[in-house]
Coordinates of C-alpha atoms in Angstrom, one line a residue:
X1 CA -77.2 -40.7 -55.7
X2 CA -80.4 -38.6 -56.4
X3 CA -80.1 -39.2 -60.4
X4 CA -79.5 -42.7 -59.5
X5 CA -83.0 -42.8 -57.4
X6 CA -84.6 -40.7 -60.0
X7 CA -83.7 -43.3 -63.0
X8 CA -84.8 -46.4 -60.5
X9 CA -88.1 -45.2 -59.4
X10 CA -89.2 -44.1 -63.4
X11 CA -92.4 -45.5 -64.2
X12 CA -94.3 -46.1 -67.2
X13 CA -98.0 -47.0 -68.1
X14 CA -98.7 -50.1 -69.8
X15 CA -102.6 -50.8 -71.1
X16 CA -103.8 -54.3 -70.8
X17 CA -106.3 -55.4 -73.4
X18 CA -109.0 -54.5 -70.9
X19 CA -107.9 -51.1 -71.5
X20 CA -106.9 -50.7 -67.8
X21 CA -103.7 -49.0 -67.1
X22 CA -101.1 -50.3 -64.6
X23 CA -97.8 -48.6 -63.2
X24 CA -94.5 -50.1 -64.1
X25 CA -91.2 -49.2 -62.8
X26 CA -88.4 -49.4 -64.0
X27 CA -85.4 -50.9 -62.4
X28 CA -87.6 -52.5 -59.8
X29 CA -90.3 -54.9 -59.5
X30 CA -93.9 -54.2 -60.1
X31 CA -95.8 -57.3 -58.4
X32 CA -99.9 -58.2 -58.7
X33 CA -99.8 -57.9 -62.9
X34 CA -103.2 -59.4 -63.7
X35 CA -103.1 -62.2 -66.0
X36 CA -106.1 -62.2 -68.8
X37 CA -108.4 -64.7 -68.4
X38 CA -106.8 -66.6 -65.8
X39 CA -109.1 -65.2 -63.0
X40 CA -107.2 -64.0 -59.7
X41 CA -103.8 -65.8 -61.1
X42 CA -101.0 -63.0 -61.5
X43 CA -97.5 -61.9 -62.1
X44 CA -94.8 -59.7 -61.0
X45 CA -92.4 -58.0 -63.6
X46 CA -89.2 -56.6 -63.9
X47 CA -88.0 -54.7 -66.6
X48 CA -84.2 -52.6 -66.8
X49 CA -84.2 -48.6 -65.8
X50 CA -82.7 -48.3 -69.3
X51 CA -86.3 -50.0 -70.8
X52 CA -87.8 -48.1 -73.8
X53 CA -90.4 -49.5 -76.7
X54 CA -88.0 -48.1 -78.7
X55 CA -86.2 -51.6 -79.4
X56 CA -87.0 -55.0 -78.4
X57 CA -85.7 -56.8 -75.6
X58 CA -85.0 -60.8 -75.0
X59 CA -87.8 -61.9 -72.0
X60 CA -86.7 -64.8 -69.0
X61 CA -90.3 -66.4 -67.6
X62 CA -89.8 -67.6 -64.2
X63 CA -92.1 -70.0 -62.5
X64 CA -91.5 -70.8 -58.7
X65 CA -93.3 -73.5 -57.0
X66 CA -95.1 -71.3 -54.0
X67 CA -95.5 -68.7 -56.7
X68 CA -93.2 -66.5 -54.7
X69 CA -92.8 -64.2 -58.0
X70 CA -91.7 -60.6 -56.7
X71 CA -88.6 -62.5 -54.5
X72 CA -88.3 -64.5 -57.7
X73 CA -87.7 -62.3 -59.8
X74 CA -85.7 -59.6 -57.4
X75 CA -83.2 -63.0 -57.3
X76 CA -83.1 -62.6 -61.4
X77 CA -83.0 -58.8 -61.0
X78 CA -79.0 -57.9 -61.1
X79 CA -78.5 -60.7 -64.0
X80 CA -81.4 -58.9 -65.6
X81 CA -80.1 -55.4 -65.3
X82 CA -77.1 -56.2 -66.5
X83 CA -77.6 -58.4 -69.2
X84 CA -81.2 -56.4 -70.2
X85 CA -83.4 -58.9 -69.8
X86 CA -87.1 -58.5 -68.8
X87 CA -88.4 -60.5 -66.1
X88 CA -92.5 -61.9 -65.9
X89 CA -92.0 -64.1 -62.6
X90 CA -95.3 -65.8 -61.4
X91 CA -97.2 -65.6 -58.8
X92 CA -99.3 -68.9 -59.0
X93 CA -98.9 -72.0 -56.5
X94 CA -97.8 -74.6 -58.4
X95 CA -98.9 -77.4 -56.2
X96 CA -102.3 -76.2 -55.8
X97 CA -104.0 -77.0 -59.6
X98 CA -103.9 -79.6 -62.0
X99 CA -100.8 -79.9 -64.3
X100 CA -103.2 -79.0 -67.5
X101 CA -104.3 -75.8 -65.4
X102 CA -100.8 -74.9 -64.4
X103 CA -100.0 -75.2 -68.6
X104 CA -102.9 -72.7 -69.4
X105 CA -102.2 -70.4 -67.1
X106 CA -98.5 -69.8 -67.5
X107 CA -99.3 -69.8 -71.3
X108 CA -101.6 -67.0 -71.0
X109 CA -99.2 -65.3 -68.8
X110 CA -96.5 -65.4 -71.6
X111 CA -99.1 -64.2 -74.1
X112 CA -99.8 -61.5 -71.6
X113 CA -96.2 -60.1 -71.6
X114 CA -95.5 -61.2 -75.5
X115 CA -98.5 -58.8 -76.8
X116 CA -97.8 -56.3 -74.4
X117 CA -93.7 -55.4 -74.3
X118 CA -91.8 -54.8 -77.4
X119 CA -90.2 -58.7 -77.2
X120 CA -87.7 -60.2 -79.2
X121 CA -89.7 -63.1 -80.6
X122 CA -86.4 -65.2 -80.8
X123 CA -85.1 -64.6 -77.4
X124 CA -87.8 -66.0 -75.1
X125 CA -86.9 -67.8 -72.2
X126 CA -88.0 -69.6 -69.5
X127 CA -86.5 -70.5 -65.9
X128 CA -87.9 -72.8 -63.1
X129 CA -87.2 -74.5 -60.0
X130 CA -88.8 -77.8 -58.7
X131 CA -92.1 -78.5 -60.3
X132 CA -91.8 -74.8 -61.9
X133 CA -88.7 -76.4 -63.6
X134 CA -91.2 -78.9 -65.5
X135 CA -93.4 -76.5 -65.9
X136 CA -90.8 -73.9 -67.4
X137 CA -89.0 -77.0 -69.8
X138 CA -92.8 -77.9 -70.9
X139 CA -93.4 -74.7 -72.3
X140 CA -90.9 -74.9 -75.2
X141 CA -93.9 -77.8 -76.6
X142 CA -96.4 -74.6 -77.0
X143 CA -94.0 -71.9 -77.9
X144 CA -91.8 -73.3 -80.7
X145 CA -89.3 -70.9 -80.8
X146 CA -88.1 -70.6 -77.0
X147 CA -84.4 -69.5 -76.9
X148 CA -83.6 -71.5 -74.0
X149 CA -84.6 -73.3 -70.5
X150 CA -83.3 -72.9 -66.9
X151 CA -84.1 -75.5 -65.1
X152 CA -83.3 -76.0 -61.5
X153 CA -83.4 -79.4 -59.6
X154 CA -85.7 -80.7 -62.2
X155 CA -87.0 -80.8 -65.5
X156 CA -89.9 -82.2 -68.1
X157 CA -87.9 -84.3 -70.6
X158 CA -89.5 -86.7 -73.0
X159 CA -88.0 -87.4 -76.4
X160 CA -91.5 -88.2 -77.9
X161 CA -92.6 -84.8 -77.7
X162 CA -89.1 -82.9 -77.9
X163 CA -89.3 -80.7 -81.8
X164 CA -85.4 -81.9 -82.8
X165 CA -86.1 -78.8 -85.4
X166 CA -86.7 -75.7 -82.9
X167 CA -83.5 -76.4 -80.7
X168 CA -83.0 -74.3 -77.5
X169 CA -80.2 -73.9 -74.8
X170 CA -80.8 -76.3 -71.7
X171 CA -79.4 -74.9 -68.4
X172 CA -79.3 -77.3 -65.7
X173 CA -78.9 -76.2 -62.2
X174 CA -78.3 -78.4 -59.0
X175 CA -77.5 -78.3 -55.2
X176 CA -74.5 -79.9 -53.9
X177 CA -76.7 -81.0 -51.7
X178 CA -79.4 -81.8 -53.7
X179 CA -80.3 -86.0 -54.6
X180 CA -81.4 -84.5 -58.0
X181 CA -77.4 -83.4 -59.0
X182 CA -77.1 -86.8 -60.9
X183 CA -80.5 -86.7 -62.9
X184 CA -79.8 -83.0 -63.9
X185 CA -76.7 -84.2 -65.2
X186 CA -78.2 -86.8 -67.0
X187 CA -80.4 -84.0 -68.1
X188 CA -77.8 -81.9 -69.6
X189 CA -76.1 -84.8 -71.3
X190 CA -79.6 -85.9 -73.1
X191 CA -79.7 -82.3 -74.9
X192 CA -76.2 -82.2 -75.4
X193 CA -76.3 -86.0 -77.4
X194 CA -79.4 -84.2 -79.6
X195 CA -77.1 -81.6 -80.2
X196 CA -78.5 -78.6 -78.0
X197 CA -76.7 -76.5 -76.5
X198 CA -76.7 -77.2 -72.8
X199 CA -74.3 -76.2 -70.0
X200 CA -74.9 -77.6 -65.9
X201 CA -74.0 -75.1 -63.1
X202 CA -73.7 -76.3 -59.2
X203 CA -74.5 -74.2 -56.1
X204 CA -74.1 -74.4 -52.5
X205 CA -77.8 -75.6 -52.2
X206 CA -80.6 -78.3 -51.2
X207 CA -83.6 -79.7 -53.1
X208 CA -86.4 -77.3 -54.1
X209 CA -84.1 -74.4 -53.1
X210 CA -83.2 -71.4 -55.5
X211 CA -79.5 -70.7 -56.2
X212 CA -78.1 -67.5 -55.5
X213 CA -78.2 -64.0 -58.0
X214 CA -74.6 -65.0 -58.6
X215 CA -75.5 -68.3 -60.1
X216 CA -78.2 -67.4 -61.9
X217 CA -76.6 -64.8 -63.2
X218 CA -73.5 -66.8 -64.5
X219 CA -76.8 -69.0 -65.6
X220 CA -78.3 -66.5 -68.3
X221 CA -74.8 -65.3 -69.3
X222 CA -74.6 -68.7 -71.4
X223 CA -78.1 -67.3 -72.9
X224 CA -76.7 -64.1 -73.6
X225 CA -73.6 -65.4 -75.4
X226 CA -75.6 -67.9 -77.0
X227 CA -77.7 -65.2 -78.6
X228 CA -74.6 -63.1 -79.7
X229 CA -73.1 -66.7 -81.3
X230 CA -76.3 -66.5 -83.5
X231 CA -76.4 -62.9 -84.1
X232 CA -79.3 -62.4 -82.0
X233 CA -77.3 -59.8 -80.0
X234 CA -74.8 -57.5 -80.5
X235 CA -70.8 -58.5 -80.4
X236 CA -70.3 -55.8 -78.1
X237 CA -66.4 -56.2 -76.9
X238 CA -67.3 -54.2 -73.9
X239 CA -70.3 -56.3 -72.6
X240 CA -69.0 -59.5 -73.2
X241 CA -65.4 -58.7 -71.4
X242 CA -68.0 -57.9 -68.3
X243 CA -69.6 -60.9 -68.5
X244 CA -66.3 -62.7 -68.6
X245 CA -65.0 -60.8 -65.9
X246 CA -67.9 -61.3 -63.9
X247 CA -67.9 -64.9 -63.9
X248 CA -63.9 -64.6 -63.1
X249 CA -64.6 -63.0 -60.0
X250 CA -66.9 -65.8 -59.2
X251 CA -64.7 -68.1 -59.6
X252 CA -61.9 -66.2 -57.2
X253 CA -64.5 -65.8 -54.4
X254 CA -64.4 -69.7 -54.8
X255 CA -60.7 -69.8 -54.5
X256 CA -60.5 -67.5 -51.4
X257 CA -62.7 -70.0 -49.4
X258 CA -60.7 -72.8 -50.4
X259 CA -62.9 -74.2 -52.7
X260 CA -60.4 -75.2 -55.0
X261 CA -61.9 -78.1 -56.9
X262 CA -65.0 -76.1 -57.4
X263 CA -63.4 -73.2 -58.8
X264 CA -61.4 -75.6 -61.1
X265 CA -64.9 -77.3 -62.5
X266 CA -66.3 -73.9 -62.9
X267 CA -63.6 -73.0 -65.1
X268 CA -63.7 -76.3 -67.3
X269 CA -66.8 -74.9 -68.0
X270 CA -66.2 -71.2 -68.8
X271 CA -63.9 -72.7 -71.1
X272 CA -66.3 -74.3 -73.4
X273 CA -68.8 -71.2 -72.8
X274 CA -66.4 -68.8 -73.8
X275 CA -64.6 -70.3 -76.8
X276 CA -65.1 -68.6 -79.6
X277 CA -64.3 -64.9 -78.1
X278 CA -60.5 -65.2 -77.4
X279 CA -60.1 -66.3 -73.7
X280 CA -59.2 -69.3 -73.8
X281 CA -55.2 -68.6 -73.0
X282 CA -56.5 -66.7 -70.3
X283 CA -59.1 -70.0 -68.6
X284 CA -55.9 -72.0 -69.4
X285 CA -53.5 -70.1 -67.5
X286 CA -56.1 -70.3 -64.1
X287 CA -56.7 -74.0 -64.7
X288 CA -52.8 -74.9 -64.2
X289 CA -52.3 -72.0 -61.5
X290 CA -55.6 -73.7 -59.7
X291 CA -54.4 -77.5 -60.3
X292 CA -51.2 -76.4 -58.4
X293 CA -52.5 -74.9 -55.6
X294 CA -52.6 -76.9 -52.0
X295 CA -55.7 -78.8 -51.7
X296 CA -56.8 -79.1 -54.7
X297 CA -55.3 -82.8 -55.7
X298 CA -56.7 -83.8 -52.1
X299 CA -60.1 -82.0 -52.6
X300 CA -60.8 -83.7 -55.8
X301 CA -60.1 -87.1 -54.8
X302 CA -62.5 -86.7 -51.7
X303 CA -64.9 -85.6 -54.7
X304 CA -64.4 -88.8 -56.4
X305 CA -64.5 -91.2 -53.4
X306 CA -67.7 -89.3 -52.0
X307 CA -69.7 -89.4 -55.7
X308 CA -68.6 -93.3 -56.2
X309 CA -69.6 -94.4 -52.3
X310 CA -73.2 -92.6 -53.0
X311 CA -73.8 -94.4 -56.3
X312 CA -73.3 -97.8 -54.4
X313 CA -75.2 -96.5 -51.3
X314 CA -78.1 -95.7 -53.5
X315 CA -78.3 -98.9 -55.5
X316 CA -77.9 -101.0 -52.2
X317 CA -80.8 -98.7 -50.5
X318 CA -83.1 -99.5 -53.7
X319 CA -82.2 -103.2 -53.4
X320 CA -82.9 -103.3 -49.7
X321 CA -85.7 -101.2 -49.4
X322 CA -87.9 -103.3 -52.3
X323 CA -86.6 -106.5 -50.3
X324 CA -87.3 -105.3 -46.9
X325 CA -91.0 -104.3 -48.3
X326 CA -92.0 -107.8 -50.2
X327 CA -91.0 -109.0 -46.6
X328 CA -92.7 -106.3 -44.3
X329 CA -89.3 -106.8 -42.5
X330 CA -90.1 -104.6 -39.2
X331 CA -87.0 -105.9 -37.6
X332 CA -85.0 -104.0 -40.4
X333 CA -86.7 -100.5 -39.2
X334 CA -83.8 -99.9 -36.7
X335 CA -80.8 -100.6 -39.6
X336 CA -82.5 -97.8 -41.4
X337 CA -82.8 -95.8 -38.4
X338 CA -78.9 -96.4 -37.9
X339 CA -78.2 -95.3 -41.8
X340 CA -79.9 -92.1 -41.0
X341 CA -78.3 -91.4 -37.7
X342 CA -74.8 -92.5 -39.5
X343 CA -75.7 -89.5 -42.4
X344 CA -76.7 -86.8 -39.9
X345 CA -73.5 -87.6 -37.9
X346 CA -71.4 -87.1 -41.4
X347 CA -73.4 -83.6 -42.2
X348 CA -71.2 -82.4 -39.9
X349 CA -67.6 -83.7 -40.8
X350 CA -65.0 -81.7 -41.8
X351 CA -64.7 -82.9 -45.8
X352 CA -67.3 -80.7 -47.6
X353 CA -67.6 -83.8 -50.3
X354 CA -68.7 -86.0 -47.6
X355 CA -70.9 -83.5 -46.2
X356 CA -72.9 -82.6 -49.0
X357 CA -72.9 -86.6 -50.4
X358 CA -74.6 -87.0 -46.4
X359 CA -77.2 -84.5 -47.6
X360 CA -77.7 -85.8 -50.9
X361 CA -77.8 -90.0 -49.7
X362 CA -80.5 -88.5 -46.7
X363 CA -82.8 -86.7 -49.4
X364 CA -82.5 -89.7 -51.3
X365 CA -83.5 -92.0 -49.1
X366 CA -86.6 -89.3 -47.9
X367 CA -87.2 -89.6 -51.5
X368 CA -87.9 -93.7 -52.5
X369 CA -89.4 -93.9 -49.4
X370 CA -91.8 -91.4 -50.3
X371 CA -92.2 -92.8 -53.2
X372 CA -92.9 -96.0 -51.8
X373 CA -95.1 -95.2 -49.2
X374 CA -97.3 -93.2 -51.8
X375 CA -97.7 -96.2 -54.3
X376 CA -98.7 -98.5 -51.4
X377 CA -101.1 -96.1 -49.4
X378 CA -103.1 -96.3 -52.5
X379 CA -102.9 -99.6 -53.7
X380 CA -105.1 -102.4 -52.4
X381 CA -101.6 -103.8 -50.3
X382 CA -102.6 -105.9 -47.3
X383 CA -102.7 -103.8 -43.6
X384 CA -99.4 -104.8 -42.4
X385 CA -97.6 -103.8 -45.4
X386 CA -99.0 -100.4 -45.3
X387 CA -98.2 -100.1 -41.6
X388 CA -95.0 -101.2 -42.2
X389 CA -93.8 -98.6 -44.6
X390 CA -95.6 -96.2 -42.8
X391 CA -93.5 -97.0 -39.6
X392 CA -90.6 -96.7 -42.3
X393 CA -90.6 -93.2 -43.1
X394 CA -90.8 -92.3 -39.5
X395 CA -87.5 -93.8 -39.1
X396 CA -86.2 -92.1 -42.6
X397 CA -88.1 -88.4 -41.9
X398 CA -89.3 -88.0 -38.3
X399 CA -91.0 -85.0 -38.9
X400 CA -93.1 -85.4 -41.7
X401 CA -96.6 -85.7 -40.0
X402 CA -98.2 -87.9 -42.8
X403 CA -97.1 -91.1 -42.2
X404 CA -97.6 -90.8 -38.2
X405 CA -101.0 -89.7 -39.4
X406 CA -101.7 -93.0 -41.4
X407 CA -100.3 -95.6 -38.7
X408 CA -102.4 -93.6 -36.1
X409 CA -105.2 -94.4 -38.8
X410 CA -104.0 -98.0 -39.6
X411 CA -103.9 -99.3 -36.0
X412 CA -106.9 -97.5 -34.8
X413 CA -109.5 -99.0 -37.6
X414 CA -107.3 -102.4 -36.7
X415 CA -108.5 -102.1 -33.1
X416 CA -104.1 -102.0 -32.4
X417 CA -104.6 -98.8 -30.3
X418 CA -101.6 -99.3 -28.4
X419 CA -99.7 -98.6 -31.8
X420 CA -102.1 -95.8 -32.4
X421 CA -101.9 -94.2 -29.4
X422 CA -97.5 -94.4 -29.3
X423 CA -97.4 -93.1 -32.7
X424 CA -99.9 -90.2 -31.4
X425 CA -97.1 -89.3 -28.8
X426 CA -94.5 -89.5 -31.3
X427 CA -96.0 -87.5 -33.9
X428 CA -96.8 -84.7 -31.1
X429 CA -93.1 -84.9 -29.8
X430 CA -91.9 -83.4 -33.1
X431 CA -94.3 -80.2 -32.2
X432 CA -97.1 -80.7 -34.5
X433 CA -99.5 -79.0 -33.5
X434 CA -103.2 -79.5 -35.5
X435 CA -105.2 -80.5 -33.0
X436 CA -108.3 -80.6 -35.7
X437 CA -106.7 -83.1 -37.7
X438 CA -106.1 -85.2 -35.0
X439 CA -110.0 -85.5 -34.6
X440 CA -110.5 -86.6 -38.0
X441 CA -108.3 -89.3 -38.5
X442 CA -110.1 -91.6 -40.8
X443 CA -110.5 -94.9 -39.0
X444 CA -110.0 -93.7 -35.5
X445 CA -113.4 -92.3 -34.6
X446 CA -113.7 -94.9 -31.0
X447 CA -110.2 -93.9 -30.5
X448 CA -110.2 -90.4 -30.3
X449 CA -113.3 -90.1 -27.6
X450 CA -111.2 -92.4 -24.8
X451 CA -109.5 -90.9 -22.2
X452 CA -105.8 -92.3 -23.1
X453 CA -106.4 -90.2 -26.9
X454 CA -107.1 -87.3 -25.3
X455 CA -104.8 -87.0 -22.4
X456 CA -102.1 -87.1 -24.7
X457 CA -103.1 -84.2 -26.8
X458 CA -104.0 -82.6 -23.7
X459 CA -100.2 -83.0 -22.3
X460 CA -98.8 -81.8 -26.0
X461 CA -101.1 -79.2 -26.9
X462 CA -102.3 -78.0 -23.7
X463 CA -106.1 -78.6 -24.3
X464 CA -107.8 -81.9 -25.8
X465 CA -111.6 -81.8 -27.1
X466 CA -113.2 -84.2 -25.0
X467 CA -110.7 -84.5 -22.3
X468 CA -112.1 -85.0 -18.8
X469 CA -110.3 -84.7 -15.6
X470 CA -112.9 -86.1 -13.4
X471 CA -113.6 -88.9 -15.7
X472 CA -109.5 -89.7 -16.0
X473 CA -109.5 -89.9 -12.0
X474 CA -112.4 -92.4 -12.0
X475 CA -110.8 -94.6 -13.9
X476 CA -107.2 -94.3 -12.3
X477 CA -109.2 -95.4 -8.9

């Protein structure tokens, strides 16, 4: 245990090109790596306690969309130590700068790490959830020969600008629960009719959510075979039998908690990744044992119905929702209200198909109406439509503050406080709790000096700004 300790905690000094030096260790993560020219913007970096300069080593950039890097890349860490990978995850919010900002910066961050490790030019890679998904699949436009993309719950795809002649791996990754499963198949199936390599893997898992070290470490073991199909790496019998068995045990833990059909998929897959180094007698044998197992014909038709229900629901919800908002329908608000009440009520059924279809038809539906509401909010729509989808997504996500915000806003500059002032209530009822904000609703500037404003807040909060107690008792006489 002491040697062990000893090997983790080794350090080593890297130089930057401002000829300052920095402490790196090995087998852990070394966070707050300065990235040149990119002012306070920074990294965290793994690299393996077996690390020397002495030969180079494939690199995995990960881009997360808080810019979360050291948890980042501690959830890359045991795929990384045991497939020797080095690890640059960043520590930039990816929602807080422009899109051609976010580009620079994660390009200087490469070259950072590229001119300053001992890097295998043709195994670069890049990973990325959410936006840091498009941010991580845009990257291959700058550095032409990226190895491969992970992308998780999104992606940046455009034919126009994909290079057909520097090919990479594609590695889609999607929550069972996410609305985003379908598109990242659809994903996968675009590189795969270009004829690049691509493989999808599922986890138990919501929208802008990262998969466990498990998954991504099934994840860069297609990379890693990949690179020893090309002769990038080694054909080391060992290593790849590990990998193999790896992945195995994966698939058993999914068959001890009676995840049968899930198990089976993950081995349909295996056996495609794993073709062309002699196990496929082996994935055989476990796909008939699994198809003739309990639960697994009844599982996989549950499966079926669930994905072929949602596909209807969510061509119905387009149809309705666009027809509901040429109409400003408000009478409709309460069958929406019903669908979401219906889906929160099947979250908690029994069938784990239905369960995570629930999930995926509510973030759906969260989605459009998002969408929707963000189109409208800035076009130059009449009042009543604006109010209208506004009172929509409270029906569809009654805790996102914006659009109770905006029909506080609406009503108040339409002299409707009545509206405002219920909507107020509502919005505080869900615990928000930014009682500045609520003084600087645009439109509402009469409205939030009466008495009725503040004596809201005042119940919620515990304190209004220009509440008065002696004026509230004048009026009630």
């Amino acid at each position: 245990m002491k040697r062990l300790l000893l090997t983790v905690l080794t350090v080593f000094t890297l130089s930057s090109i401002f000829a300052q030096e920095y402490r790196i260790i090995k087998g852990g993560v070394t966070d707050s790596l300065p990235i040149p020219y990119a002012g306070d913007d920074t990294y965290a970096l793994y690299v393996p306690t077996d690390y020397t300069t002495e030969k180079e080593w494939p690199v995995i950039f990960v881009f997360d969309t808080k810019g979360r890097g050291a948890n980042t890349a501690n959830l890359f860490r045991t795929a990384a130590e045991n497939q020797k990978y080095i690890v640059a995850s960043s520590n930039f919010n990816l929602k807080s700068k422009p899109i051609d900002s976010i580009i620079n910066t994660a390009t200087a961050m490469m070259n950072s790490v590229l001119s300053s490790f001992p890097i295998k030019s043709e195994l670069v890679y890049t990973a990325g959830m959410g936006e840091g998904a498009q941010v991580g699949s845009a990257l291959p436009l700058i550095y032409k020969k990226m190895a491969g993309v992970m992308a998780v719950g999104n992606s940046f795809v455009n034919q126009d600008y994909l290079d057909k002649n520097n090919p990479y791996m594609f590695v889609g990754i999607a929550g069972d629960k996410d609305y985003m499963v379908y598109q990242m198949e659809s994903y996968t199936k675009f590189y795969e009719d270009l004829d690049f390599t691509s493989d999808i893997y599922y986890f138990d898992g919501m929208e802008n959510e990262w998969p466990s070290p498990a998954v991504i470490s099934n994840a860069m073991t297609g990379f890693t075979l990949e690179a020893i199909k090309n002769g990038l790496r080694p054909k080391d019998e060992g290593f790849i039998q590990k990998l193999y068995d790896d992945e195995i045990n994966f698939v058993e833990s999914l068959r001890r908690t009676r995840k049968y059909f899930d198990a089976f998929e993950k081995l349909e897959r295996m056996e495609e990744k794993y073709k062309d180094f002699g196990y496929e007698e082996d994935i055989e044998d476990k796909l008939k044992s699994l198809k003739k197992t309990d639960g697994f014909r009844q599982q996989r038709r549950e499966f079926r119905q669930a994905v072929d229900f949602e596909k209807m629901q969510q061509e119905e919800y387009e149809y309705l929702l666009a027809n509901d908002i040429m109409t400003v329908n408000f009478q409709n608000i309460g069958w929406w209200a019903y669908q979401v009440d219906e889906l929160e009520k099947l979250k908690d059924g029994s069938s784990e198909a239905k369960t995570n279809m629930a999930f995926r038809l509510l973030g759906y539906l969260d989605f459009v109406t998002k969408r929707e509401f963000d189109a409208i909010q800035k076009s130059t729509a009449p009042i009543e439509n604006k109010i209208f989808i506004s009172v929509l997504r409270t029906a569809i996500n009654k805790n996102d503050p914006e659009a109770y915000l905006k029909i506080i806003s609406l009503a108040g500059s339409d002299g409707d406080y009545e509206t405002a002032l219920l909507y107020l209530e509502d919005l505080l009822k869900t615990g928000y709790s930014d009682m500045e904000s609520l003084y600087d609703i645009e439109g509402a500037l009469d409205l939030r000096f009466s008495s009725e404003y503040n004596e809201i807040i005042k119940k919620y909060l515990g304190e209004s700004k220009f509440y008065s107690e002696n004026e509230s008792k004048k009026e009630e006489n």
